Amino acid sequence: MADVLSQNEIDELLNALNSGDFDVNQVYTDKEEKKIKKYDFARPSKFSKEHLKTLEIIYENYARSVGSYFSGYLRTPTHVEVINSEALTYREFTNSLSNPIILGIVDFKPLKGNIIVKMSSKVGFAIIDRVLGGPGTILKSNRDFTQIEKIILTKIMDKLVKMMG
């Protein structure tokens, strides 16, 4: 509850306004400046619990959609689940990537900027194996993708991105 002013405080305030000792515009400027928060991109702040819960719900719904899509596309039962969600700096993210990796850079309109969609190469090779008639086994060697494999994975990544919107 706001503090209640006494009659003397009200009179002093009115006198200060009339004499010009008190600038009303300065009070509004001070309030507006307080609304701006500094953000350090090098050390991102944690999401609030409400934001994390909302993101988890969005990710879980997306995972179910992707699982249904892959079950039909690959003609085999698939299960996609959210393992974790966390805020990382770009440096931490790039340091955590394996080689080779499948990355999709997406213009996420109507929002400004791009997002990165990551798929592990093991999952990519298993999908390629299944699409080309194999049982969907994970490739044990750590090689780059061929041109044909890149084309197939690009089409799959495009579909996964469209499912986000």
mmCIF file of N, CA and C in Angstrom, residues 67-138:
data_model
loop_
_atom_site.group_PDB
_atom_site.id
_atom_site.type_symbol
_atom_site.label_atom_id
_atom_site.label_comp_id
_atom_site.label_asym_id
_atom_site.label_seq_id
_atom_site.Cartn_x
_atom_site.Cartn_y
_atom_site.Cartn_z
ATOM 1 N N GLY A 67 8.081 -36.719 -33.206
ATOM 2 C CA GLY A 67 7.990 -38.172 -33.070
ATOM 3 C C GLY A 67 6.938 -38.760 -33.988
ATOM 4 N N SER A 68 5.784 -38.108 -34.073
ATOM 5 C CA SER A 68 4.726 -38.579 -34.973
ATOM 6 C C SER A 68 5.166 -38.483 -36.431
ATOM 7 N N TYR A 69 5.818 -37.376 -36.766
ATOM 8 C CA TYR A 69 6.300 -37.197 -38.139
ATOM 9 C C TYR A 69 7.302 -38.287 -38.507
ATOM 10 N N PHE A 70 8.287 -38.516 -37.641
ATOM 11 C CA PHE A 70 9.306 -39.530 -37.934
ATOM 12 C C PHE A 70 8.712 -40.934 -37.981
ATOM 13 N N SER A 71 7.726 -41.220 -37.142
ATOM 14 C CA SER A 71 7.093 -42.547 -37.181
ATOM 15 C C SER A 71 6.478 -42.805 -38.547
ATOM 16 N N GLY A 72 5.816 -41.807 -39.104
ATOM 17 C CA GLY A 72 5.217 -41.968 -40.425
ATOM 18 C C GLY A 72 6.237 -41.937 -41.542
ATOM 19 N N TYR A 73 7.180 -41.017 -41.467
ATOM 20 C CA TYR A 73 8.163 -40.840 -42.532
ATOM 21 C C TYR A 73 9.132 -42.013 -42.613
ATOM 22 N N LEU A 74 9.571 -42.495 -41.468
ATOM 23 C CA LEU A 74 10.543 -43.591 -41.440
ATOM 24 C C LEU A 74 9.883 -44.964 -41.371
ATOM 25 N N ARG A 75 8.569 -44.987 -41.201
ATOM 26 C CA ARG A 75 7.786 -46.219 -41.109
ATOM 27 C C ARG A 75 8.311 -47.156 -40.023
ATOM 28 N N THR A 76 8.585 -46.557 -38.890
ATOM 29 C CA THR A 76 9.032 -47.317 -37.722
ATOM 30 C C THR A 76 8.652 -46.517 -36.479
ATOM 31 N N PRO A 77 8.346 -47.196 -35.393
ATOM 32 C CA PRO A 77 8.005 -46.442 -34.178
ATOM 33 C C PRO A 77 9.196 -45.601 -33.701
ATOM 34 N N THR A 78 8.938 -44.341 -33.423
ATOM 35 C CA THR A 78 9.992 -43.461 -32.906
ATOM 36 C C THR A 78 9.485 -42.752 -31.661
ATOM 37 N N HIS A 79 10.423 -42.379 -30.829
ATOM 38 C CA HIS A 79 10.100 -41.651 -29.600
ATOM 39 C C HIS A 79 11.076 -40.485 -29.476
ATOM 40 N N VAL A 80 10.543 -39.288 -29.397
ATOM 41 C CA VAL A 80 11.360 -38.086 -29.238
ATOM 42 C C VAL A 80 10.983 -37.464 -27.905
ATOM 43 N N GLU A 81 11.993 -37.143 -27.105
ATOM 44 C CA GLU A 81 11.706 -36.539 -25.800
ATOM 45 C C GLU A 81 12.676 -35.404 -25.506
ATOM 46 N N VAL A 82 12.228 -34.499 -24.649
ATOM 47 C CA VAL A 82 13.060 -33.385 -24.205
ATOM 48 C C VAL A 82 13.943 -33.892 -23.073
ATOM 49 N N ILE A 83 15.241 -33.782 -23.239
ATOM 50 C CA ILE A 83 16.166 -34.222 -22.195
ATOM 51 C C ILE A 83 16.417 -33.094 -21.217
ATOM 52 N N ASN A 84 16.734 -31.913 -21.722
ATOM 53 C CA ASN A 84 16.897 -30.749 -20.854
ATOM 54 C C ASN A 84 16.741 -29.482 -21.675
ATOM 55 N N SER A 85 16.556 -28.386 -20.986
ATOM 56 C CA SER A 85 16.527 -27.074 -21.635
ATOM 57 C C SER A 85 17.270 -26.114 -20.727
ATOM 58 N N GLU A 86 18.212 -25.410 -21.315
ATOM 59 C CA GLU A 86 19.028 -24.502 -20.522
ATOM 60 C C GLU A 86 19.495 -23.343 -21.383
ATOM 61 N N ALA A 87 19.853 -22.245 -20.736
ATOM 62 C CA ALA A 87 20.382 -21.080 -21.437
ATOM 63 C C ALA A 87 21.899 -21.188 -21.487
ATOM 64 N N LEU A 88 22.443 -21.051 -22.684
ATOM 65 C CA LEU A 88 23.891 -21.110 -22.883
ATOM 66 C C LEU A 88 24.341 -19.871 -23.635
ATOM 67 N N THR A 89 25.578 -19.497 -23.426
ATOM 68 C CA THR A 89 26.150 -18.482 -24.296
ATOM 69 C C THR A 89 26.460 -19.146 -25.629
ATOM 70 N N TYR A 90 26.641 -18.330 -26.650
ATOM 71 C CA TYR A 90 26.947 -18.887 -27.966
ATOM 72 C C TYR A 90 28.265 -19.654 -27.922
ATOM 73 N N ARG A 91 29.223 -19.145 -27.166
ATOM 74 C CA ARG A 91 30.520 -19.816 -27.045
ATOM 75 C C ARG A 91 30.358 -21.198 -26.406
ATOM 76 N N GLU A 92 29.575 -21.283 -25.336
ATOM 77 C CA GLU A 92 29.352 -22.576 -24.683
ATOM 78 C C GLU A 92 28.666 -23.543 -25.640
ATOM 79 N N PHE A 93 27.706 -23.017 -26.404
ATOM 80 C CA PHE A 93 26.992 -23.851 -27.362
ATOM 81 C C PHE A 93 27.942 -24.398 -28.426
ATOM 82 N N THR A 94 28.744 -23.526 -29.024
ATOM 83 C CA THR A 94 29.646 -23.988 -30.089
ATOM 84 C C THR A 94 30.724 -24.924 -29.559
ATOM 85 N N ASN A 95 31.162 -24.723 -28.334
ATOM 86 C CA ASN A 95 32.161 -25.628 -27.753
ATOM 87 C C ASN A 95 31.584 -27.013 -27.471
ATOM 88 N N SER A 96 30.265 -27.105 -27.307
ATOM 89 C CA SER A 96 29.643 -28.393 -26.999
ATOM 90 C C SER A 96 29.329 -29.218 -28.248
ATOM 91 N N LEU A 97 29.512 -28.654 -29.429
ATOM 92 C CA LEU A 97 29.167 -29.352 -30.665
ATOM 93 C C LEU A 97 30.219 -30.386 -31.028
ATOM 94 N N SER A 98 29.737 -31.519 -31.543
ATOM 95 C CA SER A 98 30.651 -32.548 -32.044
ATOM 96 C C SER A 98 30.895 -32.296 -33.529
ATOM 97 N N ASN A 99 31.782 -33.075 -34.105
ATOM 98 C CA ASN A 99 32.063 -32.929 -35.518
ATOM 99 C C ASN A 99 31.994 -34.302 -36.163
ATOM 100 N N PRO A 100 31.187 -34.567 -37.167
ATOM 101 C CA PRO A 100 30.289 -33.640 -37.834
ATOM 102 C C PRO A 100 28.986 -33.452 -37.055
ATOM 103 N N ILE A 101 28.275 -32.395 -37.378
ATOM 104 C CA ILE A 101 26.998 -32.072 -36.734
ATOM 105 C C ILE A 101 26.055 -31.530 -37.806
ATOM 106 N N ILE A 102 24.779 -31.657 -37.573
ATOM 107 C CA ILE A 102 23.781 -31.128 -38.497
ATOM 108 C C ILE A 102 23.181 -29.893 -37.836
ATOM 109 N N LEU A 103 23.375 -28.738 -38.462
ATOM 110 C CA LEU A 103 22.843 -27.482 -37.941
ATOM 111 C C LEU A 103 21.933 -26.856 -38.976
ATOM 112 N N GLY A 104 20.806 -26.384 -38.513
ATOM 113 C CA GLY A 104 19.911 -25.619 -39.364
ATOM 114 C C GLY A 104 19.805 -24.213 -38.810
ATOM 115 N N ILE A 105 20.119 -23.209 -39.622
ATOM 116 C CA ILE A 105 19.982 -21.812 -39.209
ATOM 117 C C ILE A 105 18.685 -21.304 -39.815
ATOM 118 N N VAL A 106 17.777 -20.861 -38.946
ATOM 119 C CA VAL A 106 16.414 -20.575 -39.355
ATOM 120 C C VAL A 106 16.081 -19.116 -39.080
ATOM 121 N N ASP A 107 15.531 -18.434 -40.092
ATOM 122 C CA ASP A 107 14.991 -17.092 -39.899
ATOM 123 C C ASP A 107 13.627 -17.270 -39.247
ATOM 124 N N PHE A 108 13.502 -16.864 -38.011
ATOM 125 C CA PHE A 108 12.330 -17.195 -37.204
ATOM 126 C C PHE A 108 11.331 -16.046 -37.191
ATOM 127 N N LYS A 109 10.791 -15.715 -38.374
ATOM 128 C CA LYS A 109 9.800 -14.644 -38.479
ATOM 129 C C LYS A 109 8.509 -15.077 -37.805
ATOM 130 N N PRO A 110 7.788 -14.212 -37.208
ATOM 131 C CA PRO A 110 7.868 -12.757 -37.211
ATOM 132 C C PRO A 110 8.874 -12.191 -36.207
ATOM 133 N N LEU A 111 9.536 -13.026 -35.434
ATOM 134 C CA LEU A 111 10.529 -12.533 -34.487
ATOM 135 C C LEU A 111 11.794 -12.145 -35.234
ATOM 136 N N LYS A 112 12.557 -11.239 -34.662
ATOM 137 C CA LYS A 112 13.819 -10.821 -35.274
ATOM 138 C C LYS A 112 14.910 -11.819 -34.929
ATOM 139 N N GLY A 113 15.819 -12.008 -35.859
ATOM 140 C CA GLY A 113 16.961 -12.871 -35.601
ATOM 141 C C GLY A 113 16.754 -14.289 -36.098
ATOM 142 N N ASN A 114 17.769 -15.085 -35.863
ATOM 143 C CA ASN A 114 17.776 -16.478 -36.301
ATOM 144 C C ASN A 114 17.841 -17.402 -35.099
ATOM 145 N N ILE A 115 17.431 -18.641 -35.315
ATOM 146 C CA ILE A 115 17.607 -19.675 -34.305
ATOM 147 C C ILE A 115 18.416 -20.801 -34.938
ATOM 148 N N ILE A 116 19.008 -21.611 -34.087
ATOM 149 C CA ILE A 116 19.806 -22.739 -34.563
ATOM 150 C C ILE A 116 19.127 -24.029 -34.130
ATOM 151 N N VAL A 117 18.912 -24.914 -35.097
ATOM 152 C CA VAL A 117 18.352 -26.231 -34.821
ATOM 153 C C VAL A 117 19.491 -27.227 -34.982
ATOM 154 N N LYS A 118 19.710 -28.035 -33.962
ATOM 155 C CA LYS A 118 20.843 -28.969 -33.957
ATOM 156 C C LYS A 118 20.332 -30.409 -33.961
ATOM 157 N N MET A 119 20.968 -31.250 -34.763
ATOM 158 C CA MET A 119 20.682 -32.681 -34.762
ATOM 159 C C MET A 119 22.029 -33.397 -34.715
ATOM 160 N N SER A 120 22.134 -34.392 -33.869
ATOM 161 C CA SER A 120 23.411 -35.106 -33.770
ATOM 162 C C SER A 120 23.654 -35.905 -35.046
ATOM 163 N N SER A 121 24.917 -36.091 -35.367
ATOM 164 C CA SER A 121 25.258 -36.843 -36.577
ATOM 165 C C SER A 121 24.819 -38.299 -36.454
ATOM 166 N N LYS A 122 24.821 -38.849 -35.235
ATOM 167 C CA LYS A 122 24.369 -40.237 -35.052
ATOM 168 C C LYS A 122 22.908 -40.384 -35.452
ATOM 169 N N VAL A 123 22.084 -39.430 -35.028
ATOM 170 C CA VAL A 123 20.667 -39.461 -35.412
ATOM 171 C C VAL A 123 20.547 -39.274 -36.922
ATOM 172 N N GLY A 124 21.335 -38.358 -37.475
ATOM 173 C CA GLY A 124 21.303 -38.125 -38.920
ATOM 174 C C GLY A 124 21.647 -39.367 -39.716
ATOM 175 N N PHE A 125 22.700 -40.073 -39.309
ATOM 176 C CA PHE A 125 23.089 -41.296 -40.021
ATOM 177 C C PHE A 125 22.034 -42.395 -39.863
ATOM 178 N N ALA A 126 21.413 -42.486 -38.699
ATOM 179 C CA ALA A 126 20.354 -43.486 -38.502
ATOM 180 C C ALA A 126 19.151 -43.176 -39.391
ATOM 181 N N ILE A 127 18.802 -41.900 -39.501
ATOM 182 C CA ILE A 127 17.690 -41.507 -40.372
ATOM 183 C C ILE A 127 18.032 -41.819 -41.828
ATOM 184 N N ILE A 128 19.231 -41.471 -42.250
ATOM 185 C CA ILE A 128 19.663 -41.752 -43.628
ATOM 186 C C ILE A 128 19.592 -43.251 -43.905
ATOM 187 N N ASP A 129 20.092 -44.053 -42.975
ATOM 188 C CA ASP A 129 20.075 -45.509 -43.145
ATOM 189 C C ASP A 129 18.644 -46.005 -43.317
ATOM 190 N N ARG A 130 17.739 -45.490 -42.512
ATOM 191 C CA ARG A 130 16.336 -45.926 -42.576
ATOM 192 C C ARG A 130 15.666 -45.452 -43.869
ATOM 193 N N VAL A 131 15.906 -44.203 -44.256
ATOM 194 C CA VAL A 131 15.295 -43.656 -45.474
ATOM 195 C C VAL A 131 15.756 -44.422 -46.709
ATOM 196 N N LEU A 132 17.010 -44.863 -46.702
ATOM 197 C CA LEU A 132 17.552 -45.573 -47.865
ATOM 198 C C LEU A 132 17.337 -47.083 -47.796
ATOM 199 N N GLY A 133 16.439 -47.531 -46.909
ATOM 200 C CA GLY A 133 16.038 -48.933 -46.897
ATOM 201 C C GLY A 133 16.687 -49.793 -45.845
ATOM 202 N N GLY A 134 17.555 -49.251 -45.042
ATOM 203 C CA GLY A 134 18.214 -50.033 -44.001
ATOM 204 C C GLY A 134 17.374 -50.109 -42.732
ATOM 205 N N PRO A 135 17.901 -50.785 -41.721
ATOM 206 C CA PRO A 135 17.152 -50.933 -40.469
ATOM 207 C C PRO A 135 17.223 -49.698 -39.565
ATOM 208 N N GLY A 136 18.036 -48.703 -39.923
ATOM 209 C CA GLY A 136 18.160 -47.505 -39.095
ATOM 210 C C GLY A 136 19.257 -47.607 -38.065
ATOM 211 N N THR A 137 20.294 -48.364 -38.385
ATOM 212 C CA THR A 137 21.400 -48.519 -37.431
ATOM 213 C C THR A 137 22.267 -47.261 -37.424
ATOM 214 N N ILE A 138 22.886 -47.033 -36.283
ATOM 215 C CA ILE A 138 23.755 -45.874 -36.113
ATOM 216 C C ILE A 138 25.129 -46.211 -36.671
#
